[in-house]
PDB file of C-alpha atoms in Angstrom:
ATOM      1  CA  MET A   1      -3.665   2.007  20.219  1.00 69.00           C
ATOM      2  CA  SER A   2      -1.165   2.275  17.423  1.00 80.00           C
ATOM      3  CA  PHE A   3      -1.456   1.300  13.707  1.00 83.00           C
ATOM      4  CA  THR A   4       1.372   0.830  11.116  1.00 86.00           C
ATOM      5  CA  TRP A   5       1.666  -1.098   8.045  1.00 87.00           C
ATOM      6  CA  ARG A   6       4.026  -4.185   7.482  1.00 88.00           C
ATOM      7  CA  TYR A   7       5.279  -4.753   3.863  1.00 86.00           C
ATOM      8  CA  ALA A   8       6.599  -8.018   2.549  1.00 84.00           C
ATOM      9  CA  VAL A   9       8.083  -8.362  -1.024  1.00 80.00           C
ATOM     10  CA  ARG A  10       8.428 -11.672  -2.719  1.00 76.00           C
ATOM     11  CA  ALA A  11      11.009 -12.826  -5.020  1.00 72.00           C
ATOM     12  CA  ASP A  12       8.913 -12.270  -8.042  1.00 72.00           C
ATOM     13  CA  GLY A  13       8.243  -8.526  -7.024  1.00 72.00           C
ATOM     14  CA  THR A  14       4.809  -8.922  -5.798  1.00 77.00           C
ATOM     15  CA  PHE A  15       4.092  -7.930  -2.399  1.00 82.00           C
ATOM     16  CA  CYS A  16       1.569  -7.694   0.456  1.00 82.00           C
ATOM     17  CA  ARG A  17       0.741  -4.946   2.964  1.00 85.00           C
ATOM     18  CA  ILE A  18      -0.794  -5.937   6.390  1.00 85.00           C
ATOM     19  CA  GLY A  19      -2.088  -3.764   9.161  1.00 86.00           C
ATOM     20  CA  ASN A  20       0.182  -3.970  12.230  1.00 86.00           C
ATOM     21  CA  LEU A  21      -2.216  -3.099  15.167  1.00 87.00           C
ATOM     22  CA  ASP A  22      -0.245  -2.292  18.416  1.00 87.00           C
ATOM     23  CA  GLY A  23       3.034  -3.899  16.862  1.00 87.00           C
ATOM     24  CA  ARG A  24       1.520  -7.391  17.103  1.00 90.00           C
ATOM     25  CA  LEU A  25       3.287  -8.385  13.752  1.00 89.00           C
ATOM     26  CA  ASP A  26       6.680  -6.682  14.883  1.00 89.00           C
ATOM     27  CA  HIS A  27       8.197 -10.245  15.582  1.00 90.00           C
ATOM     28  CA  VAL A  28       6.989 -11.840  12.239  1.00 89.00           C
ATOM     29  CA  THR A  29       9.464 -12.187   9.417  1.00 85.00           C
ATOM     30  CA  ASP A  30       8.872 -11.089   6.134  1.00 79.00           C
ATOM     31  CA  GLU A  31       8.516 -14.755   5.058  1.00 79.00           C
ATOM     32  CA  GLY A  32       5.864 -15.275   7.679  1.00 84.00           C
ATOM     33  CA  LEU A  33       3.970 -11.970   6.287  1.00 81.00           C
ATOM     34  CA  ALA A  34       4.088 -13.606   2.905  1.00 76.00           C
ATOM     35  CA  ARG A  35       2.627 -16.852   4.184  1.00 79.00           C
ATOM     36  CA  ILE A  36      -0.201 -14.891   5.872  1.00 77.00           C
ATOM     37  CA  HIS A  37      -1.205 -13.112   2.847  1.00 72.00           C
ATOM     38  CA  PRO A  38      -1.711 -15.481  -0.231  1.00 64.00           C
ATOM     39  CA  GLU A  39      -0.283 -14.710  -3.476  1.00 63.00           C
ATOM     40  CA  ARG A  40      -2.677 -13.703  -6.153  1.00 57.00           C
ATOM     41  CA  ASP A  41      -4.074 -16.448  -8.372  1.00 53.00           C
ATOM     42  CA  GLU A  42      -1.834 -16.999 -11.373  1.00 53.00           C
ATOM     43  CA  ASP A  43      -4.850 -17.765 -13.509  1.00 54.00           C
ATOM     44  CA  GLU A  44      -6.120 -14.265 -12.765  1.00 64.00           C
ATOM     45  CA  PRO A  45      -5.932 -12.182 -16.041  1.00 71.00           C
ATOM     46  CA  PRO A  46      -3.787  -9.042 -15.896  1.00 76.00           C
ATOM     47  CA  ALA A  47      -6.039  -6.108 -15.182  1.00 86.00           C
ATOM     48  CA  PRO A  48      -6.480  -3.505 -17.898  1.00 93.00           C
ATOM     49  CA  CYS A  49      -6.103   0.157 -17.062  1.00 94.00           C
ATOM     50  CA  SER A  50      -9.621   1.887 -16.870  1.00 94.00           C
ATOM     51  CA  ARG A  51      -8.304   5.047 -18.317  1.00 94.00           C
ATOM     52  CA  CYS A  52      -6.367   3.587 -21.524  1.00 96.00           C
ATOM     53  CA  GLY A  53      -6.830  -0.244 -21.629  1.00 94.00           C
ATOM     54  CA  THR A  54      -3.146  -0.894 -21.269  1.00 93.00           C
ATOM     55  CA  GLU A  55      -2.019  -3.896 -18.704  1.00 92.00           C
ATOM     56  CA  LEU A  56      -1.470  -2.096 -15.262  1.00 92.00           C
ATOM     57  CA  LEU A  57       1.629  -2.975 -13.151  1.00 90.00           C
ATOM     58  CA  LEU A  58      -0.568  -2.993 -10.004  1.00 88.00           C
ATOM     59  CA  HIS A  59      -4.125  -2.368  -8.982  1.00 89.00           C
ATOM     60  CA  TRP A  60      -5.130  -1.969  -5.350  1.00 88.00           C
ATOM     61  CA  HIS A  61      -8.326  -1.181  -3.372  1.00 86.00           C
ATOM     62  CA  GLY A  62      -7.842   2.377  -1.860  1.00 84.00           C
ATOM     63  CA  PRO A  63      -8.500   2.821   1.807  1.00 82.00           C
ATOM     64  CA  LEU A  64     -11.570   1.408   3.463  1.00 79.00           C
ATOM     65  CA  MET A  65     -14.850   3.131   2.610  1.00 84.00           C
ATOM     66  CA  THR A  66     -13.387   5.376  -0.071  1.00 87.00           C
ATOM     67  CA  GLY A  67     -14.538   3.106  -3.027  1.00 88.00           C
ATOM     68  CA  VAL A  68     -11.463   4.111  -4.784  1.00 91.00           C
ATOM     69  CA  ARG A  69      -9.740   1.512  -7.059  1.00 91.00           C
ATOM     70  CA  MET A  70      -6.057   2.679  -7.436  1.00 93.00           C
ATOM     71  CA  GLU A  71      -4.352   1.755 -10.904  1.00 94.00           C
ATOM     72  CA  LEU A  72      -0.529   1.865 -11.449  1.00 95.00           C
ATOM     73  CA  CYS A  73      -0.404   2.428 -15.226  1.00 95.00           C
ATOM     74  CA  PRO A  74       3.128   3.106 -16.907  1.00 95.00           C
ATOM     75  CA  ALA A  75       1.351   4.847 -19.887  1.00 95.00           C
ATOM     76  CA  CYS A  76      -1.024   7.127 -17.724  1.00 96.00           C
ATOM     77  CA  ASP A  77       1.041   7.544 -14.558  1.00 95.00           C
ATOM     78  CA  SER A  78       4.370   8.331 -15.795  1.00 94.00           C
ATOM     79  CA  ASP A  79       3.958  12.101 -15.421  1.00 96.00           C
ATOM     80  CA  ARG A  80       2.969  11.954 -11.708  1.00 96.00           C
ATOM     81  CA  PRO A  81       5.940  12.038  -9.388  1.00 97.00           C
ATOM     82  CA  ALA A  82       5.085   9.524  -6.706  1.00 97.00           C
ATOM     83  CA  ALA A  83       3.514   6.997  -9.296  1.00 97.00           C
ATOM     84  CA  HIS A  84       6.723   7.427 -11.717  1.00 97.00           C
ATOM     85  CA  ALA A  85       9.097   6.760  -8.810  1.00 97.00           C
ATOM     86  CA  PHE A  86       6.918   3.617  -7.878  1.00 95.00           C
ATOM     87  CA  ILE A  87       6.945   2.489 -11.567  1.00 95.00           C
ATOM     88  CA  GLN A  88      10.804   2.624 -11.738  1.00 95.00           C
ATOM     89  CA  TRP A  89      11.026   0.758  -8.468  1.00 93.00           C
ATOM     90  CA  TYR A  90       8.403  -1.943  -9.619  1.00 88.00           C
ATOM     91  CA  ARG A  91      10.243  -2.612 -12.831  1.00 89.00           C
ATOM     92  CA  ASN A  92      13.744  -2.780 -11.389  1.00 89.00           C
ATOM     93  CA  PRO A  93      14.674  -6.536 -10.826  1.00 84.00           C
ATOM     94  CA  GLY A  94      17.415  -5.259  -8.397  1.00 86.00           C
ATOM     95  CA  ARG A  95      14.619  -3.335  -6.165  1.00 86.00           C
ATOM     96  CA  ASP A  96      15.389  -2.595  -2.512  1.00 90.00           C
ATOM     97  CA  PRO A  97      12.325  -3.872  -0.641  1.00 87.00           C
ATOM     98  CA  LYS A  98      12.932  -1.364   2.040  1.00 89.00           C
ATOM     99  CA  GLU A  99      11.986   1.287  -0.224  1.00 93.00           C
ATOM    100  CA  LEU A 100       8.534  -0.151  -0.788  1.00 92.00           C
ATOM    101  CA  PRO A 101       6.679   1.539   2.152  1.00 92.00           C
ATOM    102  CA  ARG A 102       7.730   4.972   1.214  1.00 94.00           C
ATOM    103  CA  LEU A 103       7.089   4.578  -2.464  1.00 95.00           C
ATOM    104  CA  PHE A 104       3.688   2.752  -1.916  1.00 93.00           C
ATOM    105  CA  GLU A 105       2.454   5.339   0.464  1.00 93.00           C
ATOM    106  CA  GLY A 106       3.637   8.155  -1.801  1.00 95.00           C
ATOM    107  CA  TRP A 107       1.718   6.529  -4.602  1.00 95.00           C
ATOM    108  CA  GLU A 108      -1.185   5.744  -2.344  1.00 93.00           C
ATOM    109  CA  THR A 109      -1.428   9.671  -1.160  1.00 93.00           C
ATOM    110  CA  GLU A 110      -0.969  10.919  -4.892  1.00 95.00           C
ATOM    111  CA  THR A 111      -3.664   8.849  -6.176  1.00 94.00           C
ATOM    112  CA  MET A 112      -6.195   9.438  -3.353  1.00 93.00           C
ATOM    113  CA  HIS A 113      -5.467  13.090  -3.735  1.00 93.00           C
ATOM    114  CA  ALA A 114      -6.416  12.857  -7.468  1.00 92.00           C
ATOM    115  CA  HIS A 115      -9.576  11.291  -6.478  1.00 90.00           C
ATOM    116  CA  GLY A 116     -10.440  14.128  -3.998  1.00 91.00           C
ATOM    117  CA  TRP A 117      -9.186  12.493  -0.830  1.00 90.00           C
ATOM    118  CA  VAL A 118      -6.387  13.973   1.602  1.00 88.00           C
ATOM    119  CA  ARG A 119      -4.722  11.850   4.106  1.00 79.00           C
ATOM    120  CA  ALA A 120      -5.179  12.971   7.802  1.00 77.00           C
ATOM    121  CA  PRO A 121      -1.991  14.108   9.472  1.00 76.00           C
ATOM    122  CA  GLU A 122      -0.464  11.841  12.163  1.00 70.00           C
ATOM    123  CA  PRO A 123      -1.244  12.789  15.467  1.00 68.00           C
ATOM    124  CA  ASP A 124       1.674  14.566  17.447  1.00 70.00           C
ATOM    125  CA  ALA A 125       1.067  12.078  20.480  1.00 65.00           C
ATOM    126  CA  PRO A 126      -1.087   9.268  21.257  1.00 64.00           C
ATOM    127  CA  PRO A 127      -4.179  10.156  23.137  1.00 66.00           C
ATOM    128  CA  GLY A 128      -4.195   9.739  26.927  1.00 69.00           C
ATOM    129  CA  PRO A 129      -6.475   7.561  29.051  1.00 73.00           C
ATOM    130  CA  PRO A 130      -9.950   8.658  29.323  1.00 74.00           C
ATOM    131  CA  VAL A 131     -10.545  11.084  32.297  1.00 73.00           C
ATOM    132  CA  PRO A 132     -13.274   9.863  34.716  1.00 74.00           C
ATOM    133  CA  LEU A 133     -16.381  12.075  34.806  1.00 72.00           C
ATOM    134  CA  ARG A 134     -17.288  13.547  38.086  1.00 74.00           C
ATOM    135  CA  VAL A 135     -20.991  13.689  38.930  1.00 72.00           C
ATOM    136  CA  GLY A 136     -22.471  16.068  41.584  1.00 61.00           C
TER     137      GLY A 136
END
């Protein structure tokens, strides 16, 4: 079983990230992905930074079961390398959507590390099929 992320960037710069289990979404276009994942509610007020109160560029739930709320704040995060690169991309109207996976995952890794979490390394090869047990 393999797992990757698919990213789709909308024209306004918002984006969605959807889990792609065993390549099941490989054939889906970015427009199709954006339809699968609804846009945020326009009436939702901008989220304030929990550290300084400034309006966040982005807030995101950390990986499952971590309880981490990831915040991208231009005032608080500009000195962190991955966050700074993501802020620059996010603010650039001519942003390259192909850069999003690398930038997002760098920011996620950096943010989770600041909360005491470390990303597990990718396995060298997928596990093989189970070996049958011999009894007797």
